[in-house]
Short mmCIF file of C-alpha atoms in Angstrom, two decimals:
data_model
loop_
_atom_site.label_atom_id
_atom_site.label_comp_id
_atom_site.label_asym_id
_atom_site.label_seq_id
_atom_site.Cartn_x
_atom_site.Cartn_y
_atom_site.Cartn_z
CA MET A 1 -0.01 -0.03 0.00
CA LYS A 2 2.77 2.46 0.91
CA HIS A 3 4.47 1.53 -2.22
CA THR A 4 1.34 2.26 -4.32
CA LEU A 5 0.88 5.67 -2.65
CA GLY A 6 4.47 6.57 -3.36
CA PHE A 7 4.01 5.56 -6.95
CA ALA A 8 0.92 7.71 -7.33
CA VAL A 9 2.73 10.79 -6.04
CA VAL A 10 5.64 10.33 -8.39
CA ALA A 11 3.24 9.77 -11.36
CA THR A 12 1.36 13.01 -10.53
CA LEU A 13 4.53 14.95 -10.24
CA GLY A 14 5.74 13.56 -13.51
CA ALA A 15 2.50 14.53 -15.22
CA SER A 16 2.36 18.19 -13.94
CA MET A 17 6.08 18.65 -14.73
CA ALA A 18 5.55 17.59 -18.27
CA LEU A 19 2.34 19.66 -18.70
CA ALA A 20 4.27 22.69 -19.67
CA GLU A 21 5.25 21.92 -23.21
CA GLU A 22 3.45 18.62 -23.83
CA VAL A 23 2.29 17.94 -27.45
CA LYS A 24 -1.40 16.96 -27.22
CA PRO A 25 -2.37 13.65 -28.82
CA MET A 26 -4.06 15.15 -31.87
CA ALA A 27 -1.31 17.80 -32.42
CA VAL A 28 1.51 15.21 -32.97
CA SER A 29 3.07 15.92 -36.29
CA PHE A 30 3.91 12.89 -38.41
CA ALA A 31 6.20 12.71 -41.46
CA ASP A 32 6.07 9.31 -43.19
CA GLY A 33 5.01 7.76 -39.96
CA THR A 34 7.81 9.24 -37.93
CA VAL A 35 7.76 11.87 -35.21
CA ALA A 36 10.93 13.80 -34.91
CA ALA A 37 10.36 16.05 -31.93
CA SER A 38 9.99 14.86 -28.28
CA LEU A 39 6.37 14.98 -27.11
CA THR A 40 7.42 16.52 -23.74
CA GLY A 41 10.87 18.04 -24.08
CA VAL A 42 11.80 15.89 -21.02
CA ALA A 43 14.30 13.13 -21.85
CA GLY A 44 12.69 9.72 -21.68
CA ASP A 45 13.52 7.44 -18.76
CA PRO A 46 14.41 3.98 -20.04
CA VAL A 47 13.94 2.28 -16.66
CA ASN A 48 10.35 3.50 -16.39
CA GLY A 49 9.89 2.71 -20.11
CA ARG A 50 10.81 -0.85 -19.44
CA ALA A 51 8.17 -1.08 -16.73
CA VAL A 52 5.56 0.54 -18.96
CA PHE A 53 6.38 -1.94 -21.71
CA ALA A 54 5.56 -4.89 -19.50
CA ASN A 55 2.75 -3.41 -17.40
CA ARG A 56 -0.62 -4.97 -18.36
CA LYS A 57 -2.45 -1.80 -17.61
CA GLN A 58 -0.05 0.51 -19.43
CA GLY A 59 1.85 -0.51 -22.57
CA ASN A 60 1.25 -4.23 -22.32
CA CYS A 61 3.61 -4.35 -25.27
CA LEU A 62 4.61 -7.84 -24.14
CA ALA A 63 1.17 -9.03 -25.00
CA CYS A 64 2.26 -8.96 -28.67
CA HIS A 65 6.03 -8.67 -28.69
CA THR A 66 8.62 -11.04 -27.42
CA ASN A 67 11.60 -9.40 -25.79
CA SER A 68 14.66 -11.17 -24.37
CA ASP A 69 15.48 -8.19 -22.25
CA LEU A 70 12.40 -8.95 -20.12
CA SER A 71 13.12 -12.70 -19.68
CA GLU A 72 11.96 -12.43 -16.06
CA GLU A 73 8.42 -11.94 -17.30
CA SER A 74 6.82 -15.21 -18.12
CA PHE A 75 4.36 -14.61 -20.99
CA HIS A 76 5.51 -12.98 -24.20
CA GLY A 77 3.12 -12.70 -27.02
CA GLU A 78 3.85 -13.37 -30.63
CA VAL A 79 1.44 -11.15 -32.55
CA GLY A 80 4.08 -8.64 -33.66
CA PRO A 81 7.82 -8.87 -34.38
CA PRO A 82 10.37 -9.58 -31.52
CA MET A 83 11.78 -6.42 -29.95
CA ASP A 84 15.37 -7.73 -29.83
CA GLY A 85 17.57 -5.35 -31.67
CA VAL A 86 14.73 -3.06 -32.49
CA ALA A 87 16.97 0.00 -32.11
CA ASP A 88 19.26 -1.42 -34.83
CA ARG A 89 16.25 -1.37 -37.20
CA TRP A 90 14.51 1.84 -36.33
CA SER A 91 15.60 5.42 -35.49
CA GLU A 92 14.28 7.25 -32.45
CA ALA A 93 11.92 9.34 -34.61
CA GLU A 94 10.54 6.26 -36.22
CA LEU A 95 10.00 4.48 -32.90
CA ARG A 96 8.27 7.58 -31.51
CA GLY A 97 5.97 7.48 -34.52
CA ILE A 98 5.35 3.78 -34.20
CA VAL A 99 4.49 3.94 -30.41
CA SER A 100 2.39 7.14 -30.74
CA ASN A 101 0.28 5.90 -33.66
CA SER A 102 1.57 2.74 -35.46
CA LYS A 103 -1.17 3.07 -38.12
CA MET A 104 0.76 5.99 -39.60
CA MET A 105 3.67 3.58 -40.30
CA PHE A 106 1.76 0.20 -40.83
CA GLU A 107 -1.49 0.61 -42.52
CA GLY A 108 -4.29 -1.42 -40.96
CA THR A 109 -2.11 -2.81 -38.21
CA ILE A 110 -3.58 -4.53 -35.20
CA MET A 111 -1.18 -2.60 -32.99
CA PRO A 112 -3.01 0.03 -30.92
CA ALA A 113 -2.16 3.71 -31.21
CA PHE A 114 -0.84 4.58 -27.79
CA TYR A 115 -1.06 8.32 -28.04
CA ILE A 116 -4.39 9.26 -29.58
CA ASP A 117 -7.42 10.44 -27.52
CA SER A 118 -10.08 10.33 -30.19
CA GLY A 119 -10.90 8.57 -33.45
CA TYR A 120 -11.85 5.33 -31.83
CA THR A 121 -15.45 4.27 -31.20
CA ARG A 122 -17.43 2.90 -28.20
CA PRO A 123 -14.58 3.24 -25.68
CA LEU A 124 -15.43 2.17 -22.10
CA ASP A 125 -16.34 5.31 -20.15
CA ASP A 126 -13.29 5.11 -18.02
CA PHE A 127 -11.07 5.48 -21.12
CA ALA A 128 -13.16 7.86 -23.27
CA GLY A 129 -11.20 10.88 -24.44
CA GLN A 130 -7.90 9.50 -23.16
CA SER A 131 -4.78 8.12 -24.76
CA ILE A 132 -3.50 4.72 -23.53
CA LEU A 133 -0.16 6.16 -22.54
CA THR A 134 0.78 9.67 -21.48
CA ALA A 135 3.17 11.78 -23.49
CA GLN A 136 6.00 11.12 -20.96
CA GLN A 137 5.27 7.35 -20.97
CA VAL A 138 5.61 7.34 -24.72
CA GLU A 139 8.99 9.10 -24.36
CA ASP A 140 9.99 6.61 -21.69
CA VAL A 141 9.06 3.63 -23.84
CA VAL A 142 10.98 5.09 -26.88
CA ALA A 143 14.01 5.69 -24.64
CA TYR A 144 13.78 2.06 -23.52
CA LEU A 145 13.40 0.76 -27.06
CA MET A 146 16.59 2.70 -28.04
CA THR A 147 18.49 0.49 -25.58
CA LEU A 148 17.51 -2.66 -27.37
CA LYS A 149 20.55 -3.03 -29.62
CA GLU A 150 22.25 -6.25 -30.74
CA GLU A 151 24.91 -4.99 -33.04
CA MET B 1 -3.79 -18.85 -42.34
CA LYS B 2 -1.27 -16.11 -42.61
CA ILE B 3 1.78 -16.87 -40.56
CA ALA B 4 3.85 -13.70 -40.25
CA PRO B 5 7.51 -14.39 -41.17
CA TRP B 6 8.88 -13.42 -37.84
CA ILE B 7 6.66 -16.06 -36.17
CA ALA B 8 8.20 -18.82 -38.21
CA ILE B 9 11.62 -17.56 -37.18
CA ALA B 10 10.65 -16.98 -33.55
CA ALA B 11 9.30 -20.51 -33.32
CA PHE B 12 12.77 -22.02 -33.32
CA GLY B 13 13.90 -19.68 -30.56
CA PHE B 14 11.16 -20.39 -28.12
CA ALA B 15 10.98 -23.86 -26.72
CA GLY B 16 7.39 -24.95 -26.74
CA ALA B 17 6.05 -21.87 -28.38
CA ALA B 18 2.72 -22.84 -29.96
CA VAL B 19 2.51 -21.68 -33.54
CA ALA B 20 -0.82 -23.18 -34.51
CA GLN B 21 -3.66 -25.48 -33.46
CA ASP B 22 -2.56 -29.01 -32.48
CA ASP B 23 -3.31 -32.29 -34.23
CA ASN B 24 -5.33 -33.89 -31.38
CA THR B 25 -8.59 -35.71 -31.94
CA LEU B 26 -11.52 -35.03 -29.64
CA ASN B 27 -13.25 -38.22 -28.47
CA VAL B 28 -16.01 -37.74 -26.03
CA GLU B 29 -17.52 -40.81 -24.46
CA GLY B 30 -16.43 -42.95 -27.40
CA GLU B 31 -17.63 -40.54 -30.04
CA THR B 32 -15.32 -38.61 -32.33
CA LEU B 33 -16.22 -34.96 -32.74
CA LEU B 34 -15.24 -32.89 -35.78
CA THR B 35 -12.87 -30.10 -34.60
CA GLU B 36 -11.54 -29.21 -38.02
CA THR B 37 -13.22 -28.80 -41.43
CA ALA B 38 -13.09 -26.82 -44.62
CA ALA B 39 -14.11 -23.26 -44.09
CA PRO B 40 -17.56 -22.33 -45.45
CA ALA B 41 -17.49 -20.58 -48.87
CA HIS B 42 -18.36 -17.20 -47.38
CA MET B 43 -15.05 -17.01 -45.58
CA ASP B 44 -12.47 -15.44 -47.89
CA SER B 45 -9.26 -15.40 -45.94
CA VAL B 46 -9.54 -18.69 -43.91
CA ASP B 47 -9.28 -22.08 -45.53
CA THR B 48 -9.83 -24.37 -42.50
CA ILE B 49 -11.86 -23.79 -39.47
CA TYR B 50 -11.01 -25.26 -36.06
CA SER B 51 -12.79 -25.67 -32.76
CA GLY B 52 -11.32 -23.64 -29.88
CA TRP B 53 -10.63 -27.06 -28.24
CA ARG B 54 -7.62 -27.53 -30.62
CA PHE B 55 -5.89 -24.47 -29.14
CA ARG B 56 -6.07 -25.51 -25.52
CA SER B 57 -3.46 -27.28 -23.39
CA SER B 58 -3.68 -31.02 -23.17
CA GLU B 59 -4.69 -30.82 -19.54
CA THR B 60 -7.71 -28.66 -20.40
CA GLN B 61 -8.51 -30.74 -23.51
CA ALA B 62 -8.64 -33.88 -21.39
CA LEU B 63 -11.45 -32.44 -19.12
CA GLN B 64 -13.75 -32.43 -22.16
CA THR B 65 -13.18 -36.06 -23.12
CA ASP B 66 -14.98 -37.68 -20.25
CA ASP B 67 -18.32 -36.49 -18.94
CA PHE B 68 -17.21 -37.53 -15.44
CA ASP B 69 -14.31 -35.06 -15.66
CA ASN B 70 -16.20 -32.30 -17.40
CA PRO B 71 -17.14 -29.73 -14.75
CA GLY B 72 -19.78 -28.38 -17.11
CA MET B 73 -21.79 -31.59 -16.45
CA ILE B 74 -22.52 -30.58 -12.89
CA PHE B 75 -24.48 -27.70 -14.29
CA VAL B 76 -26.25 -29.85 -16.79
CA ASP B 77 -27.43 -31.97 -13.80
CA THR B 78 -28.95 -28.94 -12.23
CA ALA B 79 -30.84 -28.28 -15.51
CA ILE B 80 -32.18 -31.86 -15.46
CA GLU B 81 -33.73 -31.10 -12.12
CA GLN B 82 -35.02 -27.79 -13.31
CA TRP B 83 -36.58 -29.45 -16.33
CA ASP B 84 -39.16 -31.18 -14.09
CA LYS B 85 -39.79 -28.26 -11.73
CA VAL B 86 -43.12 -26.59 -11.87
CA ASP B 87 -42.86 -22.76 -11.96
CA GLY B 88 -45.08 -19.84 -12.77
CA SER B 89 -48.82 -19.10 -12.75
CA GLU B 90 -49.72 -21.90 -15.21
CA GLY B 91 -48.44 -24.63 -12.92
CA LYS B 92 -46.17 -26.14 -15.54
CA ALA B 93 -42.68 -27.42 -15.87
CA CYS B 94 -40.65 -27.84 -19.05
CA SER B 95 -41.54 -31.51 -18.90
CA SER B 96 -45.26 -30.70 -18.92
CA CYS B 97 -45.03 -29.78 -22.62
CA HIS B 98 -41.82 -31.51 -23.82
CA GLU B 99 -41.81 -35.22 -23.26
CA ASP B 100 -38.13 -35.70 -23.50
CA VAL B 101 -35.25 -33.16 -23.67
CA ALA B 102 -33.61 -35.60 -26.18
CA ASP B 103 -36.30 -34.41 -28.66
CA PHE B 104 -34.25 -31.21 -28.91
CA ALA B 105 -31.42 -33.06 -30.77
CA GLY B 106 -30.45 -30.82 -33.69
CA LEU B 107 -31.84 -27.63 -32.32
CA ARG B 108 -28.44 -26.19 -31.32
CA THR B 109 -27.09 -26.68 -34.83
CA LYS B 110 -29.74 -24.35 -36.23
CA LEU B 111 -29.61 -21.46 -33.86
CA PRO B 112 -29.88 -18.54 -34.01
CA ARG B 113 -32.74 -18.53 -36.56
CA VAL B 114 -35.36 -16.16 -37.77
CA ASP B 115 -38.96 -16.74 -36.25
CA ASN B 116 -41.63 -14.36 -37.36
CA GLY B 117 -39.18 -11.82 -38.77
CA GLU B 118 -37.07 -11.77 -35.54
CA LEU B 119 -33.70 -13.31 -34.91
CA VAL B 120 -33.94 -15.66 -31.93
CA THR B 121 -31.36 -17.52 -29.94
CA MET B 122 -31.80 -20.47 -27.65
CA GLU B 123 -32.03 -18.12 -24.70
CA ASN B 124 -34.93 -16.33 -26.40
CA LEU B 125 -36.75 -19.72 -27.00
CA ILE B 126 -36.34 -20.76 -23.46
CA ASN B 127 -37.60 -17.46 -22.04
CA GLU B 128 -40.53 -17.54 -24.46
CA CYS B 129 -41.63 -20.81 -22.82
CA ARG B 130 -41.14 -19.45 -19.36
CA THR B 131 -43.10 -16.17 -19.83
CA ASP B 132 -45.69 -17.06 -22.41
CA ARG B 133 -46.41 -20.72 -21.63
CA MET B 134 -45.52 -21.19 -17.99
CA GLY B 135 -46.35 -17.66 -16.71
CA ALA B 136 -42.92 -17.67 -15.02
CA GLU B 137 -40.22 -14.98 -14.88
CA ALA B 138 -37.76 -14.78 -17.66
CA TRP B 139 -34.27 -15.98 -16.69
CA LYS B 140 -31.36 -13.52 -16.91
CA TRP B 141 -29.33 -14.05 -20.13
CA SER B 142 -26.07 -15.26 -18.67
CA LYS B 143 -27.11 -16.32 -15.13
CA GLY B 144 -26.78 -19.90 -13.80
CA LYS B 145 -30.28 -21.20 -14.54
CA MET B 146 -30.15 -20.07 -18.15
CA THR B 147 -26.58 -21.23 -18.97
CA ALA B 148 -27.37 -24.69 -17.28
CA MET B 149 -30.56 -25.01 -19.46
CA THR B 150 -28.80 -23.99 -22.71
CA ALA B 151 -26.13 -26.58 -21.83
CA LEU B 152 -28.69 -29.31 -21.25
CA ILE B 153 -30.51 -28.55 -24.56
CA GLY B 154 -27.30 -27.99 -26.43
CA LEU B 155 -25.89 -31.32 -25.19
CA GLN B 156 -28.66 -33.11 -27.13
CA SER B 157 -26.93 -31.95 -30.33
CA ARG B 158 -23.44 -32.86 -29.34
CA GLY B 159 -21.59 -34.34 -32.31
CA MET B 160 -24.02 -32.87 -34.82
CA ALA B 161 -22.63 -30.34 -37.27
CA MET B 162 -23.37 -26.63 -36.90
CA ASP B 163 -25.78 -25.64 -39.69
CA VAL B 164 -27.40 -22.29 -39.39
CA ALA B 165 -29.35 -20.58 -42.16
CA THR B 166 -27.70 -17.41 -43.43
CA GLU B 167 -29.80 -16.64 -46.50
CA GLY B 168 -33.31 -15.44 -47.14
CA GLU B 169 -34.84 -13.98 -44.03
CA ALA B 170 -31.64 -14.40 -42.14
CA ALA B 171 -29.48 -12.59 -44.63
CA PRO B 172 -29.84 -8.96 -43.23
CA PHE B 173 -29.03 -10.23 -39.67
CA TRP B 174 -26.15 -12.10 -40.99
CA GLU B 175 -24.82 -9.06 -42.85
CA LYS B 176 -25.12 -6.99 -39.75
CA GLY B 177 -23.23 -9.57 -37.75
CA LYS B 178 -20.52 -9.68 -40.35
CA GLU B 179 -20.15 -5.92 -40.31
CA LEU B 180 -19.74 -5.94 -36.48
CA TYR B 181 -17.14 -8.73 -36.67
CA TYR B 182 -14.89 -6.54 -38.88
CA THR B 183 -15.57 -3.25 -37.10
CA ARG B 184 -12.90 -1.87 -34.84
CA VAL B 185 -13.96 -0.79 -31.42
CA GLY B 186 -12.70 0.39 -28.08
CA GLN B 187 -9.71 2.46 -26.94
CA LEU B 188 -7.54 -0.35 -28.35
CA ASP B 189 -9.32 0.02 -31.63
CA MET B 190 -9.58 -3.69 -32.62
CA ALA B 191 -12.07 -5.85 -34.46
CA CYS B 192 -12.85 -9.51 -33.65
CA SER B 193 -11.15 -10.31 -36.96
CA ASN B 194 -7.81 -8.76 -35.84
CA CYS B 195 -7.41 -11.45 -33.17
CA HIS B 196 -9.57 -14.38 -34.27
CA GLU B 197 -9.04 -14.24 -38.08
CA ASP B 198 -5.65 -12.54 -38.63
CA ASN B 199 -3.84 -13.90 -35.62
CA TYR B 200 -5.33 -17.18 -34.50
CA GLY B 201 -2.70 -19.73 -33.56
CA VAL B 202 -0.31 -17.22 -31.99
CA MET B 203 0.09 -16.29 -28.35
CA ILE B 204 -1.25 -12.94 -27.05
CA ARG B 205 0.50 -12.67 -23.77
CA ALA B 206 -0.55 -15.89 -21.92
CA ASP B 207 -3.41 -16.74 -24.25
CA HIS B 208 -3.30 -18.92 -27.30
CA LEU B 209 -5.59 -17.25 -29.77
CA SER B 210 -8.22 -19.46 -31.39
CA GLN B 211 -10.61 -18.66 -34.15
CA GLY B 212 -13.23 -17.61 -31.59
CA GLN B 213 -15.76 -20.35 -32.52
CA ILE B 214 -19.00 -20.80 -30.66
CA ASN B 215 -19.67 -24.49 -31.28
CA GLY B 216 -18.88 -25.37 -27.65
CA PHE B 217 -21.11 -22.95 -25.83
CA PRO B 218 -22.05 -22.55 -23.13
CA THR B 219 -18.46 -23.11 -22.07
CA TYR B 220 -17.20 -24.12 -18.65
CA ARG B 221 -14.17 -21.89 -18.02
CA LEU B 222 -11.57 -22.80 -15.45
CA LYS B 223 -11.00 -19.12 -15.04
CA ASN B 224 -14.37 -18.49 -13.38
CA ALA B 225 -15.56 -22.05 -12.66
CA LYS B 226 -18.91 -21.70 -14.23
CA LEU B 227 -20.79 -22.02 -17.54
CA ASN B 228 -20.30 -18.90 -19.74
CA SER B 229 -22.82 -17.80 -22.35
CA ILE B 230 -21.96 -16.77 -25.84
CA HIS B 231 -22.89 -13.14 -25.31
CA GLY B 232 -20.96 -13.12 -21.99
CA ARG B 233 -17.87 -14.07 -23.92
CA PHE B 234 -18.43 -11.38 -26.54
CA LYS B 235 -18.78 -8.91 -23.71
CA GLY B 236 -15.52 -10.12 -22.17
CA CYS B 237 -13.58 -9.72 -25.44
CA MET B 238 -15.05 -6.19 -25.97
CA LYS B 239 -14.03 -5.11 -22.40
CA ASN B 240 -10.55 -6.45 -22.99
CA ILE B 241 -10.16 -4.01 -25.84
CA ARG B 242 -11.65 -1.30 -23.65
CA ALA B 243 -14.85 -1.12 -25.65
CA THR B 244 -18.35 -0.59 -24.16
CA PRO B 245 -19.98 -3.94 -24.74
CA PHE B 246 -23.34 -4.28 -26.49
CA ALA B 247 -26.17 -5.52 -24.43
CA GLU B 248 -26.47 -9.28 -23.72
CA GLY B 249 -29.54 -10.41 -25.70
CA GLY B 250 -29.51 -7.27 -27.80
CA ASP B 251 -29.78 -7.02 -31.62
CA GLU B 252 -26.09 -6.56 -32.10
CA PHE B 253 -24.93 -9.63 -30.12
CA LYS B 254 -27.65 -11.80 -31.65
CA ALA B 255 -26.47 -10.79 -35.17
CA LEU B 256 -22.87 -11.41 -34.19
CA GLU B 257 -23.85 -14.77 -32.78
CA LEU B 258 -25.49 -15.73 -36.09
CA TYR B 259 -22.46 -14.64 -38.06
CA LEU B 260 -20.06 -16.51 -35.83
CA ALA B 261 -22.23 -19.66 -35.90
CA SER B 262 -21.95 -19.47 -39.70
CA ARG B 263 -18.11 -19.21 -39.46
CA GLY B 264 -18.35 -22.62 -37.70
CA GLN B 265 -20.60 -24.41 -40.16
CA GLY B 266 -19.74 -28.08 -40.11
CA LEU B 267 -17.86 -28.14 -36.74
CA SER B 268 -19.38 -30.51 -34.21
CA VAL B 269 -21.43 -29.09 -31.41
CA GLU B 270 -19.33 -29.65 -28.21
CA THR B 271 -21.67 -28.34 -25.60
CA PRO B 272 -20.64 -28.02 -22.80
CA SER B 273 -17.05 -27.43 -23.73
CA VAL B 274 -14.16 -26.75 -21.33
CA ARG B 275 -11.88 -23.79 -21.84
CA ASN B 276 -9.42 -21.91 -19.67
#
């Protein structure tokens, strides 16, 4: 319980800090599926990005992507490509585009858009008008993905 | 089935990673059920259809091969008692009008169907008897008495091939169900087809994706230790993609049920099946 409270405080602080120059979901500017500029101006935290990647209520990226770096987690999905060496294949701007809205890069993909807050239908009330991840969480995940190098 | 190239590669790297349905044969009480057959002509991008049983672990599969081990049968027993129970203002039980529940053999394979211009499911037919003929209260769509009774009646068709009508009067309902199947919904913005047509056979986190067939319903799930209705399962899948589910028993889910039943034409009825 103590742990959860502490986490909530950190999360709130993080959100208000980022608020200043955060790019709103529908204002993200894509060029060929990529997003060059940071969504928050605050450097991504790869350690938190790793947690967001695995967390079932946040990125839950592991539902669809295997990732050797997270071998302590038992269930890795196989719907999408493995994440091993993903930073060798994609640049930071490409990864930011893919995580923010993968449909801009892969037409018709099953992969959810993690940083849109409209354009989907019949959301559960609790999620209506919200993006799956916050801008900073997207930056954190991108920073984490950038650490996944094999070469 | 489309197997994405990385899956074929990944399969070598992950010991025991399941890449498709298995080759097991389902024998229940000495009878072989058909868990695989050619896809009906209306399905463009799938060649072969498989029962969800083929995607489950051997432990879960085993529970369905023997009626003594099948936990769904406990609920069927309660429905057998209910069958003879007088209820409602008319002083009748099911057995007052229907001599033998075995007379319902084949019914499951034909539902949902159109009656007097309306699409009806087994739940509708049961509740019609309760309210109109027994003067009793309607049962809740996915509650225990209803799922037990649909299991008992469905069991009479076990081993028979799914065979719903999709043309004529049924066509508009079927079209509507098809549209729903391919429509993306929810914050995760996915359609049933994204998981059950494009990606069956692969793991999504801890779950081995099946084709989402309904030939085994109601299904006993180890997860909640009870029988689960078809609409209850639709609701669960919609909530998982953070979509507001349609109403159980509503027009949307009935249409979707008809469409899904038609995607399983030819598969054996497995009621009550066991899933995780």
